[in-house]
């Protein structure tokens, strides 16, 4: 398990790193997961971008809540707390890398997919200068471009996620104002427009989004 994935419309998964097989016993090494995940999780100086590890089962009857993963090192057993949506904190630890302990799952061999999703740091207000969003898009573009395995992928805009069933909107305030209505799935996609980067253009959310994510075009890559 372990490939850098970015969510994009319509819920397609775009792999951005080499996969690592999952095991049901203590044979998946920490170093293998570290090598797969660390480049994606280490957003470094990209202060507007967040990276989150996520685990999902390929078996439809297995929810993330049923997945158990733990690192069995000489310092003791460290269980990875997996949220209901599959998100978890993967420890990027030089000491663990040197020891290279086993990472154990309670799931069958090869049934898990480990991924990293990119998201933007949330904004504290309902109105945000578009230039701020543009800076976040530039940082996401830099991260994507740095992955040589997916050089054809590019960031085309931002996905705004609201709760499903809400009549939420995203409006562009300034010259040539426009309003975008969220779909039934709660998403709005804003394709980056250079005309919106002026000093007086703002993005207005009707309610606080659940999350903001880069909208990625794979350029026809599988």
C-alpha atoms as an extended CHARMM CRD file, in Angstrom:
* protein
*
       222  EXT
         1         1  UNK       CA              0.0000000000        0.0000000000        0.0000000000  PROA      1               0.0000000000
         2         2  UNK       CA              1.1390000000        3.5320000000       -0.5250000000  PROA      2               0.0000000000
         3         3  UNK       CA              0.6000000000        5.7330000000       -3.4870000000  PROA      3               0.0000000000
         4         4  UNK       CA              0.2500000000        9.4840000000       -3.5430000000  PROA      4               0.0000000000
         5         5  UNK       CA             -3.2910000000       10.1460000000       -4.6820000000  PROA      5               0.0000000000
         6         6  UNK       CA             -5.1010000000       13.3880000000       -5.3150000000  PROA      6               0.0000000000
         7         7  UNK       CA             -8.8710000000       13.5340000000       -5.4160000000  PROA      7               0.0000000000
         8         8  UNK       CA            -10.2930000000       15.1670000000       -8.4850000000  PROA      8               0.0000000000
         9         9  UNK       CA            -13.7120000000       15.5470000000      -10.1080000000  PROA      9               0.0000000000
        10        10  UNK       CA            -15.5050000000       13.2270000000      -10.5860000000  PROA      10              0.0000000000
        11        11  UNK       CA            -14.1160000000       11.3150000000       -7.6140000000  PROA      11              0.0000000000
        12        12  UNK       CA            -11.3560000000        9.8470000000       -9.7510000000  PROA      12              0.0000000000
        13        13  UNK       CA             -8.0780000000        8.8530000000       -8.1190000000  PROA      13              0.0000000000
        14        14  UNK       CA             -4.9330000000       10.1570000000       -9.7270000000  PROA      14              0.0000000000
        15        15  UNK       CA             -1.8370000000        8.1760000000       -8.6300000000  PROA      15              0.0000000000
        16        16  UNK       CA              1.2070000000       10.3500000000       -8.0460000000  PROA      16              0.0000000000
        17        17  UNK       CA              3.7630000000        7.8390000000       -6.7690000000  PROA      17              0.0000000000
        18        18  UNK       CA              4.7300000000        4.1880000000       -6.9400000000  PROA      18              0.0000000000
        19        19  UNK       CA              2.4960000000        1.6660000000       -5.1210000000  PROA      19              0.0000000000
        20        20  UNK       CA              3.6150000000       -0.5270000000       -2.2270000000  PROA      20              0.0000000000
        21        21  UNK       CA              1.7770000000       -3.7910000000       -1.5510000000  PROA      21              0.0000000000
        22        22  UNK       CA             -0.2490000000       -4.1890000000        1.6510000000  PROA      22              0.0000000000
        23        23  UNK       CA              0.2090000000       -7.2310000000        3.8880000000  PROA      23              0.0000000000
        24        24  UNK       CA             -1.9670000000       -8.9330000000        6.4920000000  PROA      24              0.0000000000
        25        25  UNK       CA              1.0190000000       -9.8680000000        8.6950000000  PROA      25              0.0000000000
        26        26  UNK       CA              4.0710000000       -7.9850000000        9.9160000000  PROA      26              0.0000000000
        27        27  UNK       CA              5.8910000000       -7.9330000000        6.6130000000  PROA      27              0.0000000000
        28        28  UNK       CA              5.1940000000       -4.4220000000        5.3450000000  PROA      28              0.0000000000
        29        29  UNK       CA              8.2310000000       -2.3850000000        6.3220000000  PROA      29              0.0000000000
        30        30  UNK       CA              8.0650000000        1.1070000000        7.7420000000  PROA      30              0.0000000000
        31        31  UNK       CA             10.8270000000        2.1550000000        5.3430000000  PROA      31              0.0000000000
        32        32  UNK       CA              8.7610000000        1.1320000000        2.3170000000  PROA      32              0.0000000000
        33        33  UNK       CA              5.8250000000        3.2120000000        3.4810000000  PROA      33              0.0000000000
        34        34  UNK       CA              8.1310000000        6.0730000000        4.4300000000  PROA      34              0.0000000000
        35        35  UNK       CA              9.6850000000        6.1690000000        0.9720000000  PROA      35              0.0000000000
        36        36  UNK       CA              6.2420000000        6.1730000000       -0.6570000000  PROA      36              0.0000000000
        37        37  UNK       CA              4.5750000000        8.7200000000        1.6220000000  PROA      37              0.0000000000
        38        38  UNK       CA              7.2640000000       11.0800000000        2.8770000000  PROA      38              0.0000000000
        39        39  UNK       CA              7.7230000000       13.0720000000       -0.3670000000  PROA      39              0.0000000000
        40        40  UNK       CA              3.9940000000       13.7550000000       -0.4920000000  PROA      40              0.0000000000
        41        41  UNK       CA              3.4850000000       14.4100000000        3.2230000000  PROA      41              0.0000000000
        42        42  UNK       CA              6.4760000000       16.7390000000        3.5020000000  PROA      42              0.0000000000
        43        43  UNK       CA              4.8580000000       19.8850000000        2.1280000000  PROA      43              0.0000000000
        44        44  UNK       CA              7.7160000000       21.8470000000        3.6730000000  PROA      44              0.0000000000
        45        45  UNK       CA              7.5910000000       25.5480000000        2.8680000000  PROA      45              0.0000000000
        46        46  UNK       CA              4.1940000000       25.2270000000        1.2000000000  PROA      46              0.0000000000
        47        47  UNK       CA              2.3200000000       26.9550000000        3.9840000000  PROA      47              0.0000000000
        48        48  UNK       CA             -1.0450000000       27.0000000000        2.1970000000  PROA      48              0.0000000000
        49        49  UNK       CA             -1.2210000000       23.2920000000        1.4140000000  PROA      49              0.0000000000
        50        50  UNK       CA             -2.0410000000       20.3450000000        3.6890000000  PROA      50              0.0000000000
        51        51  UNK       CA             -1.2830000000       16.6960000000        2.9780000000  PROA      51              0.0000000000
        52        52  UNK       CA             -3.2170000000       13.9030000000        4.6870000000  PROA      52              0.0000000000
        53        53  UNK       CA             -2.6170000000       10.1590000000        4.5890000000  PROA      53              0.0000000000
        54        54  UNK       CA             -5.7120000000        8.0320000000        3.9690000000  PROA      54              0.0000000000
        55        55  UNK       CA             -6.3780000000        4.3040000000        3.9520000000  PROA      55              0.0000000000
        56        56  UNK       CA             -9.2640000000        2.5160000000        2.2420000000  PROA      56              0.0000000000
        57        57  UNK       CA            -10.1320000000       -1.1130000000        1.6800000000  PROA      57              0.0000000000
        58        58  UNK       CA            -10.7260000000       -2.4460000000       -1.8110000000  PROA      58              0.0000000000
        59        59  UNK       CA            -13.3970000000       -4.6820000000       -0.2670000000  PROA      59              0.0000000000
        60        60  UNK       CA            -16.7430000000       -2.8410000000       -0.3470000000  PROA      60              0.0000000000
        61        61  UNK       CA            -17.9390000000       -4.3360000000        2.9300000000  PROA      61              0.0000000000
        62        62  UNK       CA            -14.9190000000       -3.0630000000        4.9030000000  PROA      62              0.0000000000
        63        63  UNK       CA            -15.2020000000        0.4910000000        6.2400000000  PROA      63              0.0000000000
        64        64  UNK       CA            -12.1820000000        2.5370000000        7.3760000000  PROA      64              0.0000000000
        65        65  UNK       CA            -13.4250000000        2.1210000000       10.9690000000  PROA      65              0.0000000000
        66        66  UNK       CA            -12.7350000000       -1.6180000000       10.6900000000  PROA      66              0.0000000000
        67        67  UNK       CA             -9.1110000000       -1.1420000000        9.6080000000  PROA      67              0.0000000000
        68        68  UNK       CA             -6.3590000000       -1.4950000000       12.2020000000  PROA      68              0.0000000000
        69        69  UNK       CA             -2.7480000000       -0.5740000000       11.5330000000  PROA      69              0.0000000000
        70        70  UNK       CA              0.1360000000       -0.5190000000       13.9730000000  PROA      70              0.0000000000
        71        71  UNK       CA              3.8790000000       -0.0180000000       13.9420000000  PROA      71              0.0000000000
        72        72  UNK       CA              5.7250000000       -2.6600000000       15.9950000000  PROA      72              0.0000000000
        73        73  UNK       CA              9.0230000000       -1.0740000000       16.9330000000  PROA      73              0.0000000000
        74        74  UNK       CA             11.5310000000       -1.7010000000       19.7040000000  PROA      74              0.0000000000
        75        75  UNK       CA             10.0280000000        1.2900000000       21.4930000000  PROA      75              0.0000000000
        76        76  UNK       CA              6.6810000000       -0.4710000000       21.6410000000  PROA      76              0.0000000000
        77        77  UNK       CA              3.5530000000       -0.8490000000       19.5550000000  PROA      77              0.0000000000
        78        78  UNK       CA              2.2220000000        2.3490000000       18.0280000000  PROA      78              0.0000000000
        79        79  UNK       CA             -1.3360000000        2.1030000000       16.7500000000  PROA      79              0.0000000000
        80        80  UNK       CA             -2.2510000000        4.4870000000       13.9370000000  PROA      80              0.0000000000
        81        81  UNK       CA             -5.5560000000        6.1710000000       14.7640000000  PROA      81              0.0000000000
        82        82  UNK       CA             -7.7510000000        5.9320000000       11.6630000000  PROA      82              0.0000000000
        83        83  UNK       CA            -10.6880000000        8.3430000000       11.3850000000  PROA      83              0.0000000000
        84        84  UNK       CA            -14.1090000000        7.3720000000       10.0470000000  PROA      84              0.0000000000
        85        85  UNK       CA            -13.1530000000        8.7360000000        6.6210000000  PROA      85              0.0000000000
        86        86  UNK       CA             -9.8680000000        6.8160000000        6.5650000000  PROA      86              0.0000000000
        87        87  UNK       CA             -7.5860000000        9.7550000000        7.3380000000  PROA      87              0.0000000000
        88        88  UNK       CA             -4.7020000000        9.1830000000        9.7430000000  PROA      88              0.0000000000
        89        89  UNK       CA             -1.3770000000       10.6830000000       10.7860000000  PROA      89              0.0000000000
        90        90  UNK       CA              1.5760000000        8.7390000000        9.4240000000  PROA      90              0.0000000000
        91        91  UNK       CA              4.6390000000        9.3940000000       11.6150000000  PROA      91              0.0000000000
        92        92  UNK       CA              7.5480000000       10.6470000000        9.5110000000  PROA      92              0.0000000000
        93        93  UNK       CA             10.2430000000        9.6640000000       12.0030000000  PROA      93              0.0000000000
        94        94  UNK       CA             13.9880000000        9.3470000000       11.3920000000  PROA      94              0.0000000000
        95        95  UNK       CA             14.3380000000        6.9410000000       14.3300000000  PROA      95              0.0000000000
        96        96  UNK       CA             11.6880000000        4.6140000000       12.9600000000  PROA      96              0.0000000000
        97        97  UNK       CA             13.2830000000        4.8200000000        9.5280000000  PROA      97              0.0000000000
        98        98  UNK       CA             16.6350000000        3.7080000000       10.9590000000  PROA      98              0.0000000000
        99        99  UNK       CA             15.0090000000        0.7980000000       12.8170000000  PROA      99              0.0000000000
       100       100  UNK       CA             12.5950000000       -0.1020000000        9.9900000000  PROA      100             0.0000000000
       101       101  UNK       CA              9.9940000000       -1.9620000000       12.0670000000  PROA      101             0.0000000000
       102       102  UNK       CA              7.0630000000       -3.9440000000       10.6890000000  PROA      102             0.0000000000
       103       103  UNK       CA              3.7530000000       -2.2310000000        9.9680000000  PROA      103             0.0000000000
       104       104  UNK       CA              0.8940000000       -4.6620000000       10.6300000000  PROA      104             0.0000000000
       105       105  UNK       CA             -2.6900000000       -4.5180000000        9.3640000000  PROA      105             0.0000000000
       106       106  UNK       CA             -5.6820000000       -6.6490000000       10.3140000000  PROA      106             0.0000000000
       107       107  UNK       CA             -6.8050000000       -6.7290000000        6.6710000000  PROA      107             0.0000000000
       108       108  UNK       CA             -6.0580000000       -9.3360000000        3.9760000000  PROA      108             0.0000000000
       109       109  UNK       CA             -2.9070000000       -9.0670000000        1.9120000000  PROA      109             0.0000000000
       110       110  UNK       CA             -3.2480000000       -6.5930000000       -0.9580000000  PROA      110             0.0000000000
       111       111  UNK       CA             -6.6970000000       -5.3470000000        0.0900000000  PROA      111             0.0000000000
       112       112  UNK       CA             -5.6900000000       -1.8590000000        1.2670000000  PROA      112             0.0000000000
       113       113  UNK       CA             -4.9310000000        1.3000000000       -0.6720000000  PROA      113             0.0000000000
       114       114  UNK       CA             -2.8860000000        3.9380000000        1.1160000000  PROA      114             0.0000000000
       115       115  UNK       CA             -2.9400000000        7.4210000000       -0.3370000000  PROA      115             0.0000000000
       116       116  UNK       CA             -2.1120000000       11.0380000000        0.3000000000  PROA      116             0.0000000000
       117       117  UNK       CA             -4.6310000000       13.7510000000       -0.5170000000  PROA      117             0.0000000000
       118       118  UNK       CA             -3.7360000000       17.3960000000       -0.9960000000  PROA      118             0.0000000000
       119       119  UNK       CA             -5.9770000000       20.0720000000        0.4570000000  PROA      119             0.0000000000
       120       120  UNK       CA             -5.7360000000       23.7910000000        1.1260000000  PROA      120             0.0000000000
       121       121  UNK       CA             -5.5980000000       25.2740000000        4.5910000000  PROA      121             0.0000000000
       122       122  UNK       CA             -9.0510000000       26.5660000000        5.5770000000  PROA      122             0.0000000000
       123       123  UNK       CA             -9.8020000000       30.2660000000        5.6110000000  PROA      123             0.0000000000
       124       124  UNK       CA            -11.2940000000       31.8400000000        8.7660000000  PROA      124             0.0000000000
       125       125  UNK       CA            -13.8400000000       34.0230000000        6.9560000000  PROA      125             0.0000000000
       126       126  UNK       CA            -16.5700000000       33.6280000000        4.3510000000  PROA      126             0.0000000000
       127       127  UNK       CA            -14.9520000000       36.2060000000        2.0350000000  PROA      127             0.0000000000
       128       128  UNK       CA            -11.4250000000       35.5500000000        0.7520000000  PROA      128             0.0000000000
       129       129  UNK       CA             -9.3900000000       37.5790000000       -1.7740000000  PROA      129             0.0000000000
       130       130  UNK       CA             -9.0130000000       35.4260000000       -4.8650000000  PROA      130             0.0000000000
       131       131  UNK       CA             -5.3200000000       36.2760000000       -4.8900000000  PROA      131             0.0000000000
       132       132  UNK       CA             -4.9830000000       34.2200000000       -1.6830000000  PROA      132             0.0000000000
       133       133  UNK       CA             -6.5850000000       31.2240000000       -3.3810000000  PROA      133             0.0000000000
       134       134  UNK       CA             -4.3460000000       31.7910000000       -6.3960000000  PROA      134             0.0000000000
       135       135  UNK       CA             -1.2710000000       31.5420000000       -4.1570000000  PROA      135             0.0000000000
       136       136  UNK       CA             -2.5310000000       28.2200000000       -2.7770000000  PROA      136             0.0000000000
       137       137  UNK       CA             -3.0630000000       26.9680000000       -6.3220000000  PROA      137             0.0000000000
       138       138  UNK       CA              0.5020000000       27.9360000000       -7.2040000000  PROA      138             0.0000000000
       139       139  UNK       CA              1.8730000000       25.9470000000       -4.2640000000  PROA      139             0.0000000000
       140       140  UNK       CA             -0.1950000000       22.8890000000       -5.1980000000  PROA      140             0.0000000000
       141       141  UNK       CA              1.0360000000       23.2190000000       -8.7820000000  PROA      141             0.0000000000
       142       142  UNK       CA              4.6260000000       23.2510000000       -7.5690000000  PROA      142             0.0000000000
       143       143  UNK       CA              4.0890000000       20.0650000000       -5.5580000000  PROA      143             0.0000000000
       144       144  UNK       CA              2.4200000000       18.2760000000       -8.4660000000  PROA      144             0.0000000000
       145       145  UNK       CA              5.0850000000       19.3960000000      -10.9340000000  PROA      145             0.0000000000
       146       146  UNK       CA              7.8300000000       18.0950000000       -8.6350000000  PROA      146             0.0000000000
       147       147  UNK       CA              6.5290000000       14.5470000000       -9.0350000000  PROA      147             0.0000000000
       148       148  UNK       CA              8.2910000000       13.3260000000      -12.1670000000  PROA      148             0.0000000000
       149       149  UNK       CA              6.0240000000       10.2710000000      -12.4080000000  PROA      149             0.0000000000
       150       150  UNK       CA              3.0620000000       12.5410000000      -13.1400000000  PROA      150             0.0000000000
       151       151  UNK       CA              4.5660000000       15.4230000000      -15.0680000000  PROA      151             0.0000000000
       152       152  UNK       CA              1.4570000000       15.6690000000      -17.2570000000  PROA      152             0.0000000000
       153       153  UNK       CA             -0.8380000000       16.4110000000      -14.2990000000  PROA      153             0.0000000000
       154       154  UNK       CA             -1.6820000000       20.0450000000      -13.6150000000  PROA      154             0.0000000000
       155       155  UNK       CA             -3.7440000000       22.0560000000      -11.1520000000  PROA      155             0.0000000000
       156       156  UNK       CA             -6.5830000000       23.7730000000      -13.0000000000  PROA      156             0.0000000000
       157       157  UNK       CA             -8.5770000000       25.2110000000      -10.1170000000  PROA      157             0.0000000000
       158       158  UNK       CA            -10.0630000000       24.5950000000       -6.7150000000  PROA      158             0.0000000000
       159       159  UNK       CA            -12.7740000000       22.2270000000       -5.4980000000  PROA      159             0.0000000000
       160       160  UNK       CA            -14.9880000000       23.6200000000       -2.7390000000  PROA      160             0.0000000000
       161       161  UNK       CA            -16.7220000000       20.9170000000       -0.6910000000  PROA      161             0.0000000000
       162       162  UNK       CA            -19.8580000000       21.6300000000        1.3390000000  PROA      162             0.0000000000
       163       163  UNK       CA            -22.1250000000       19.1980000000        3.1550000000  PROA      163             0.0000000000
       164       164  UNK       CA            -24.3560000000       17.2330000000        0.7970000000  PROA      164             0.0000000000
       165       165  UNK       CA            -27.8670000000       18.5490000000        0.3540000000  PROA      165             0.0000000000
       166       166  UNK       CA            -27.0710000000       22.1430000000        1.3100000000  PROA      166             0.0000000000
       167       167  UNK       CA            -28.0610000000       24.9430000000       -1.0610000000  PROA      167             0.0000000000
       168       168  UNK       CA            -24.5340000000       26.3200000000       -0.8210000000  PROA      168             0.0000000000
       169       169  UNK       CA            -22.9960000000       28.7670000000       -3.2560000000  PROA      169             0.0000000000
       170       170  UNK       CA            -19.6250000000       30.2510000000       -4.1510000000  PROA      170             0.0000000000
       171       171  UNK       CA            -19.6980000000       33.7620000000       -5.5910000000  PROA      171             0.0000000000
       172       172  UNK       CA            -17.0320000000       35.8190000000       -7.3270000000  PROA      172             0.0000000000
       173       173  UNK       CA            -17.3080000000       39.4130000000       -6.1170000000  PROA      173             0.0000000000
       174       174  UNK       CA            -15.8160000000       42.2160000000       -8.1860000000  PROA      174             0.0000000000
       175       175  UNK       CA            -15.8150000000       42.7980000000      -11.9280000000  PROA      175             0.0000000000
       176       176  UNK       CA            -17.8930000000       40.2720000000      -13.8910000000  PROA      176             0.0000000000
       177       177  UNK       CA            -19.5270000000       38.7970000000      -10.7920000000  PROA      177             0.0000000000
       178       178  UNK       CA            -20.6220000000       35.1630000000      -10.9740000000  PROA      178             0.0000000000
       179       179  UNK       CA            -22.3290000000       32.7460000000       -8.5980000000  PROA      179             0.0000000000
       180       180  UNK       CA            -21.8360000000       28.9750000000       -8.6280000000  PROA      180             0.0000000000
       181       181  UNK       CA            -24.3380000000       26.6080000000       -7.0000000000  PROA      181             0.0000000000
       182       182  UNK       CA            -23.1360000000       23.4340000000       -5.2890000000  PROA      182             0.0000000000
       183       183  UNK       CA            -24.3110000000       20.1760000000       -6.8090000000  PROA      183             0.0000000000
       184       184  UNK       CA            -26.1730000000       17.4590000000       -4.9450000000  PROA      184             0.0000000000
       185       185  UNK       CA            -22.8080000000       16.1330000000       -3.7410000000  PROA      185             0.0000000000
       186       186  UNK       CA            -21.9900000000       19.5100000000       -2.1950000000  PROA      186             0.0000000000
       187       187  UNK       CA            -19.1540000000       20.3980000000       -4.5820000000  PROA      187             0.0000000000
       188       188  UNK       CA            -18.3100000000       23.4930000000       -6.5600000000  PROA      188             0.0000000000
       189       189  UNK       CA            -15.3670000000       23.5870000000       -8.9700000000  PROA      189             0.0000000000
       190       190  UNK       CA            -13.7730000000       26.9460000000       -9.7670000000  PROA      190             0.0000000000
       191       191  UNK       CA            -11.4840000000       26.8320000000      -12.7880000000  PROA      191             0.0000000000
       192       192  UNK       CA             -8.6530000000       29.2980000000      -12.2590000000  PROA      192             0.0000000000
       193       193  UNK       CA             -9.2370000000       32.5420000000      -14.1300000000  PROA      193             0.0000000000
       194       194  UNK       CA             -6.3760000000       35.0720000000      -14.3980000000  PROA      194             0.0000000000
       195       195  UNK       CA             -8.9660000000       37.8640000000      -14.5480000000  PROA      195             0.0000000000
       196       196  UNK       CA             -9.9180000000       37.0950000000      -10.9460000000  PROA      196             0.0000000000
       197       197  UNK       CA             -6.4300000000       37.8110000000       -9.6130000000  PROA      197             0.0000000000
       198       198  UNK       CA             -6.9900000000       41.5540000000       -9.4000000000  PROA      198             0.0000000000
       199       199  UNK       CA             -6.8210000000       43.3370000000       -6.0330000000  PROA      199             0.0000000000
       200       200  UNK       CA            -10.5870000000       43.8580000000       -5.7210000000  PROA      200             0.0000000000
       201       201  UNK       CA            -11.8390000000       40.3570000000       -6.5390000000  PROA      201             0.0000000000
       202       202  UNK       CA            -13.0500000000       38.1930000000       -3.6610000000  PROA      202             0.0000000000
       203       203  UNK       CA            -14.5480000000       34.7420000000       -3.3100000000  PROA      203             0.0000000000
       204       204  UNK       CA            -17.6180000000       34.5900000000       -1.0770000000  PROA      204             0.0000000000
       205       205  UNK       CA            -18.8330000000       31.3250000000        0.4510000000  PROA      205             0.0000000000
       206       206  UNK       CA            -22.4520000000       31.1230000000        1.5570000000  PROA      206             0.0000000000
       207       207  UNK       CA            -21.2930000000       28.9100000000        4.4440000000  PROA      207             0.0000000000
       208       208  UNK       CA            -17.9930000000       27.5680000000        5.6810000000  PROA      208             0.0000000000
       209       209  UNK       CA            -16.7300000000       24.8300000000        3.3290000000  PROA      209             0.0000000000
       210       210  UNK       CA            -15.8820000000       21.4380000000        4.7310000000  PROA      210             0.0000000000
       211       211  UNK       CA            -12.6440000000       21.4880000000        2.7510000000  PROA      211             0.0000000000
       212       212  UNK       CA            -10.8790000000       23.0600000000       -0.2210000000  PROA      212             0.0000000000
       213       213  UNK       CA             -8.8750000000       20.8790000000       -2.5920000000  PROA      213             0.0000000000
       214       214  UNK       CA             -6.9520000000       21.3770000000       -5.8280000000  PROA      214             0.0000000000
       215       215  UNK       CA             -8.8080000000       20.3430000000       -8.9670000000  PROA      215             0.0000000000
       216       216  UNK       CA             -6.2570000000       18.3030000000      -10.9300000000  PROA      216             0.0000000000
       217       217  UNK       CA             -6.2060000000       17.5760000000      -14.6410000000  PROA      217             0.0000000000
       218       218  UNK       CA             -4.2230000000       14.4070000000      -15.3910000000  PROA      218             0.0000000000
       219       219  UNK       CA             -3.6640000000       15.3230000000      -19.0180000000  PROA      219             0.0000000000
       220       220  UNK       CA             -4.9960000000       11.9890000000      -20.1550000000  PROA      220             0.0000000000
       221       221  UNK       CA             -2.7670000000        9.9530000000      -17.8290000000  PROA      221             0.0000000000
       222       222  UNK       CA             -4.3510000000        6.7300000000      -16.5150000000  PROA      222             0.0000000000
